[in-house]
Amino acid sequence: MTRFTLFILASIVGFLFICTIYNFDLVLDALLEFFERLTLIYFSITIFFLFLFRFLKTKTKQPDFIIGLCCILCPIAIDASVLITAPNFVPYRFPFASLFPVLGCVLGYFSFQYKKTFILGLLLLLPFFYITDQYIIPKMLFYAFERDSKKVNDNLYHTTFYTTTGESIELQDTIKSKYAILECFFKGCAPCEEKRVALNLLSDTISHEKLSIVFICDGKLTSQKDFREYAEKHSYKNAIYLYDGNGFMKSKLKVKGYPFEILLKEGKVISTLSGFSEIIQKNYFEKQFKLIQ
């Protein structure tokens, strides 16, 4: 097998695998109970390239370095493409995800040359992926959410919204606490539902005198009737539900992604957060507890 043939074969197989694994949604429910989807993807990539290296090693007399290079060039190029096509996937898609084809090839190399090192490497995979699942991935995702969050000005207190009864009210008349979270959402938004549960937990920890949580529903995406039904169904302690019937979030704030959070301190914006996932909940709480003093 020539180097060119080796490269083509490794690239085709690697391309098909990477494209499949990143769009593979039918992951076993049992595994997802214990690990995040990204962790399972990274683990699968590692194991795949371990066996790909071993397979190609038995089919060619090319140097190990050439075999490994042919294996990893295509997946790394695919991951690196997000720098142009989807910068919001940085850093968890690139460069972090590109580590795993390399890791798989290294283990494949050790499986031939250093048996004891290979066995030790396999044993270390479990704690490594546990750390990746519990700490590295949540921190990377939280960083990406914070980085991509839109900044807004402080002129929000005199904005008019509508209550569940249809009465108009200024934002300043609903907030009596030092801090306030304005949570922009729409009905049917899955990440918004995850965020709502997290905010309910937050309100159980911080007193209402200190923190108000105001859910603001996008009137361009949710009818007033649906908003009213949603607010009645999900009312929680001191949570406030308002309806953005004037399109303030779209026209003034230019909000494009939900959920979108604005944290106020005495009426001034001190942070924003665009998007949410249950994965980042711990990091989110840690940040909120530091900001809300």
Coordinates of C-alpha atoms in Angstrom, one line a residue:
M1 CA 0.0 0.0 0.0
T2 CA 1.5 3.3 -1.1
R3 CA 1.5 6.4 1.1
F4 CA -1.0 8.1 -1.2
T5 CA -3.4 5.1 -1.0
L6 CA -2.9 5.0 2.7
F7 CA -3.7 8.7 3.0
I8 CA -6.8 8.4 0.9
L9 CA -8.1 5.3 2.7
A10 CA -7.5 6.8 6.2
S11 CA -9.1 10.1 5.1
I12 CA -12.2 8.6 3.7
V13 CA -12.8 6.3 6.7
G14 CA -12.0 9.1 9.1
F15 CA -14.2 11.6 7.2
L16 CA -17.2 9.2 7.2
F17 CA -16.8 8.4 10.9
I18 CA -16.4 12.1 12.1
C19 CA -19.4 13.2 10.0
T20 CA -21.5 10.4 11.4
I21 CA -20.5 10.7 15.1
Y22 CA -21.2 14.5 15.2
N23 CA -24.7 13.9 13.9
F24 CA -25.4 10.7 15.8
D25 CA -28.4 11.4 18.0
L26 CA -29.5 7.9 18.7
V27 CA -27.1 7.4 21.6
L28 CA -28.1 4.8 24.1
D29 CA -30.2 6.5 26.9
A30 CA -28.5 4.5 29.5
L31 CA -25.1 6.0 28.7
L32 CA -26.6 9.5 28.5
E33 CA -27.8 9.1 32.1
F34 CA -24.1 9.1 33.2
F35 CA -22.2 11.0 30.5
E36 CA -22.7 14.0 28.4
R37 CA -23.1 13.6 24.7
L38 CA -19.8 15.3 23.9
T39 CA -18.0 13.0 26.3
L40 CA -19.4 10.0 24.4
I41 CA -18.4 11.5 21.1
Y42 CA -14.9 12.1 22.3
F43 CA -14.6 8.6 23.7
S44 CA -15.9 7.1 20.5
I45 CA -13.4 9.0 18.4
T46 CA -10.5 7.9 20.6
I47 CA -11.5 4.2 20.3
F48 CA -12.2 4.4 16.6
F49 CA -8.8 5.9 15.8
L50 CA -7.1 3.4 18.0
F51 CA -8.5 0.5 15.9
L52 CA -8.0 2.5 12.6
F53 CA -4.3 2.8 13.4
R54 CA -4.0 -0.8 14.2
F55 CA -5.9 -1.9 11.1
L56 CA -3.7 0.3 8.8
K57 CA -0.6 -0.8 10.6
T58 CA -1.3 -4.4 9.7
K59 CA -2.0 -3.5 6.0
T60 CA 1.0 -1.4 5.2
K61 CA 4.7 -1.2 5.8
Q62 CA 4.7 2.6 6.1
P63 CA 6.4 4.2 9.1
D64 CA 4.2 4.6 12.2
F65 CA 4.5 8.4 11.9
I66 CA 3.1 8.3 8.4
I67 CA 0.2 6.1 9.4
G68 CA -0.7 8.3 12.3
L69 CA -0.4 11.4 10.2
C70 CA -2.7 10.0 7.5
C71 CA -5.2 9.1 10.3
I72 CA -5.4 12.5 12.0
L73 CA -5.1 15.0 9.1
C74 CA -8.7 14.7 7.9
P75 CA -10.5 14.8 11.3
I76 CA -8.3 17.7 12.5
A77 CA -9.1 19.6 9.2
I78 CA -12.8 19.0 9.8
D79 CA -12.6 20.2 13.4
A80 CA -10.5 23.3 12.4
S81 CA -13.2 24.2 9.8
V82 CA -15.4 25.6 12.6
L83 CA -12.9 28.5 12.9
I84 CA -14.6 29.8 9.8
T85 CA -18.0 28.1 9.6
A86 CA -19.0 28.1 13.3
P87 CA -16.7 30.1 15.6
N88 CA -19.1 29.5 18.5
F89 CA -17.9 25.8 18.5
V90 CA -14.5 27.0 19.6
P91 CA -12.8 25.7 21.8
Y92 CA -14.7 22.4 22.5
R93 CA -14.9 21.4 18.8
F94 CA -11.5 22.9 17.9
P95 CA -8.8 22.5 19.2
F96 CA -10.1 20.3 22.1
A97 CA -11.9 17.7 20.0
S98 CA -8.8 17.3 17.8
L99 CA -6.9 15.8 20.8
F100 CA -8.9 12.6 20.6
P101 CA -7.9 11.3 17.1
V102 CA -4.3 11.9 18.2
L103 CA -4.9 10.1 21.5
G104 CA -6.4 7.1 19.7
C105 CA -3.5 6.9 17.3
V106 CA -1.0 7.1 20.2
L107 CA -2.7 4.3 22.0
G108 CA -2.8 2.3 18.7
Y109 CA 1.0 2.8 18.4
F110 CA 1.6 1.7 22.0
S111 CA -0.5 -1.4 21.5
F112 CA 2.2 -2.6 19.1
Q113 CA 5.3 -1.2 20.6
Y114 CA 4.8 -0.9 24.3
K115 CA 2.2 -3.3 25.7
K116 CA 2.5 -2.3 29.3
T117 CA 2.2 1.4 28.4
F118 CA -0.8 0.6 26.3
I119 CA -2.6 -1.2 29.2
L120 CA -1.8 1.7 31.5
G121 CA -3.1 4.1 28.9
L122 CA -6.4 2.2 28.7
L123 CA -6.7 2.3 32.5
L124 CA -6.1 6.0 32.6
L125 CA -8.8 6.6 30.0
L126 CA -11.6 6.2 32.5
P127 CA -10.4 8.9 35.0
F128 CA -9.4 11.2 32.1
F129 CA -12.9 11.0 30.5
Y130 CA -14.5 11.4 33.9
I131 CA -12.6 14.7 34.4
T132 CA -13.5 15.7 30.9
D133 CA -17.1 15.0 31.5
Q134 CA -17.4 16.7 34.9
Y135 CA -15.0 19.6 34.6
I136 CA -13.5 20.3 31.3
I137 CA -16.5 20.3 29.0
P138 CA -18.8 22.3 31.4
K139 CA -16.1 25.0 31.7
M140 CA -15.5 25.2 28.0
L141 CA -19.2 25.4 27.2
F142 CA -19.8 28.1 29.9
Y143 CA -16.9 30.0 28.5
A144 CA -18.4 29.9 25.0
F145 CA -21.8 31.0 26.2
E146 CA -20.3 33.9 28.1
R147 CA -18.0 34.9 25.2
D148 CA -20.8 34.9 22.7
S149 CA -23.3 36.8 24.9
K150 CA -24.5 40.1 23.5
K151 CA -23.8 43.2 25.5
V152 CA -26.7 45.6 26.3
N153 CA -27.0 49.2 27.6
D154 CA -28.4 50.2 31.0
N155 CA -31.6 51.9 29.7
L156 CA -34.0 49.2 30.7
Y157 CA -35.9 50.3 33.7
H158 CA -38.4 52.5 31.8
T159 CA -39.3 49.8 29.3
T160 CA -43.0 48.9 29.1
F161 CA -44.2 45.3 29.2
Y162 CA -47.5 43.6 29.9
T163 CA -48.6 41.5 32.9
T164 CA -50.5 38.2 32.7
T165 CA -53.7 40.2 33.0
G166 CA -52.8 42.4 30.0
E167 CA -52.0 45.5 32.0
S168 CA -49.0 47.6 30.8
I169 CA -46.3 48.2 33.4
E170 CA -42.8 49.6 33.5
L171 CA -39.9 47.3 34.4
Q172 CA -38.9 49.5 37.3
D173 CA -42.3 49.0 39.0
T174 CA -41.8 45.2 39.2
I175 CA -38.3 45.2 40.7
K176 CA -37.9 46.0 44.4
S177 CA -34.7 44.1 45.1
K178 CA -31.0 45.1 44.7
Y179 CA -30.4 42.5 42.0
A180 CA -32.7 41.3 39.2
I181 CA -32.4 38.6 36.5
L182 CA -34.3 39.4 33.4
E183 CA -34.7 36.1 31.6
C184 CA -35.8 36.5 28.0
F185 CA -37.5 33.4 26.5
F186 CA -40.3 32.1 24.3
K187 CA -42.7 29.2 24.7
G188 CA -41.3 26.0 23.2
C189 CA -37.6 26.8 23.7
A190 CA -35.9 23.7 25.1
P191 CA -32.9 25.5 26.6
C192 CA -35.2 28.0 28.1
E193 CA -37.0 25.2 30.0
E194 CA -33.6 24.0 31.4
K195 CA -32.8 27.5 32.4
R196 CA -36.2 28.0 34.1
V197 CA -35.6 25.0 36.3
A198 CA -32.1 26.4 37.2
L199 CA -33.5 29.8 38.0
N200 CA -36.1 28.2 40.3
L201 CA -33.3 26.5 42.2
L202 CA -31.5 29.8 42.4
S203 CA -34.5 31.5 43.8
D204 CA -34.7 28.9 46.5
T205 CA -31.2 29.8 47.6
I206 CA -31.3 33.6 47.4
S207 CA -34.0 35.7 49.2
H208 CA -36.5 37.6 47.1
E209 CA -35.5 40.8 49.0
K210 CA -32.1 40.4 47.4
L211 CA -32.9 39.0 44.0
S212 CA -35.9 39.3 41.7
I213 CA -36.3 36.9 38.7
V214 CA -38.3 38.4 35.9
F215 CA -39.3 36.1 32.9
I216 CA -39.9 38.2 29.8
C217 CA -41.6 36.4 27.0
D218 CA -40.9 37.4 23.3
G219 CA -44.2 38.5 21.9
K220 CA -43.0 38.0 18.3
L221 CA -42.6 34.3 18.9
T222 CA -45.3 33.6 21.5
S223 CA -49.0 34.7 21.4
Q224 CA -50.3 36.5 24.5
K225 CA -52.8 33.7 25.1
D226 CA -50.0 31.1 25.1
F227 CA -47.9 33.3 27.3
R228 CA -50.7 33.7 29.9
E229 CA -51.2 29.9 29.9
Y230 CA -47.5 29.3 30.3
A231 CA -47.1 31.8 33.1
E232 CA -50.0 30.3 35.0
K233 CA -48.7 26.8 34.6
H234 CA -45.1 27.6 35.6
S235 CA -45.7 30.2 38.3
Y236 CA -43.1 29.7 41.1
K237 CA -42.9 31.5 44.4
N238 CA -41.9 35.1 43.6
A239 CA -41.2 34.7 39.9
I240 CA -42.5 37.5 37.8
Y241 CA -43.8 36.9 34.2
L242 CA -44.0 39.8 31.7
Y243 CA -45.0 39.8 28.0
D244 CA -43.0 41.8 25.5
G245 CA -45.9 42.7 23.2
N246 CA -44.0 45.7 21.8
G247 CA -41.1 43.8 20.4
F248 CA -38.5 45.5 22.6
M249 CA -36.2 42.5 22.7
K250 CA -36.1 42.2 18.9
S251 CA -36.1 45.9 18.0
K252 CA -34.0 47.4 20.8
L253 CA -31.9 44.7 22.2
K254 CA -31.5 42.8 18.9
V255 CA -31.8 39.5 20.8
K256 CA -31.4 36.6 18.3
G257 CA -30.8 33.5 20.6
Y258 CA -32.7 32.3 23.6
P259 CA -32.6 32.1 26.5
F260 CA -31.0 35.4 27.0
E261 CA -30.3 36.7 30.5
I262 CA -29.6 40.2 31.8
L263 CA -28.4 40.6 35.3
L264 CA -29.0 44.0 36.9
K265 CA -27.6 45.5 40.0
E266 CA -29.5 48.5 41.2
G267 CA -30.8 49.0 37.7
K268 CA -27.4 48.7 35.9
V269 CA -26.4 45.8 33.7
I270 CA -23.5 43.8 35.2
S271 CA -23.6 40.7 33.0
T272 CA -25.4 38.9 30.2
L273 CA -25.6 35.3 29.2
S274 CA -26.8 33.9 25.9
G275 CA -27.9 30.3 25.8
F276 CA -28.0 27.6 28.4
S277 CA -27.4 23.9 29.0
E278 CA -27.9 21.7 32.0
I279 CA -24.2 20.9 31.6
I280 CA -23.1 24.4 32.7
Q281 CA -25.5 24.7 35.6
K282 CA -22.8 24.3 38.3
N283 CA -20.6 26.9 36.7
Y284 CA -23.6 29.2 36.2
F285 CA -24.5 29.0 39.9
E286 CA -20.9 29.7 40.9
K287 CA -20.8 32.8 38.8
Q288 CA -24.1 34.1 40.1
F289 CA -23.2 33.6 43.7
K290 CA -20.0 35.6 43.2
L291 CA -21.9 38.5 41.4
I292 CA -24.9 38.6 43.8
Q293 CA -23.5 39.6 47.1

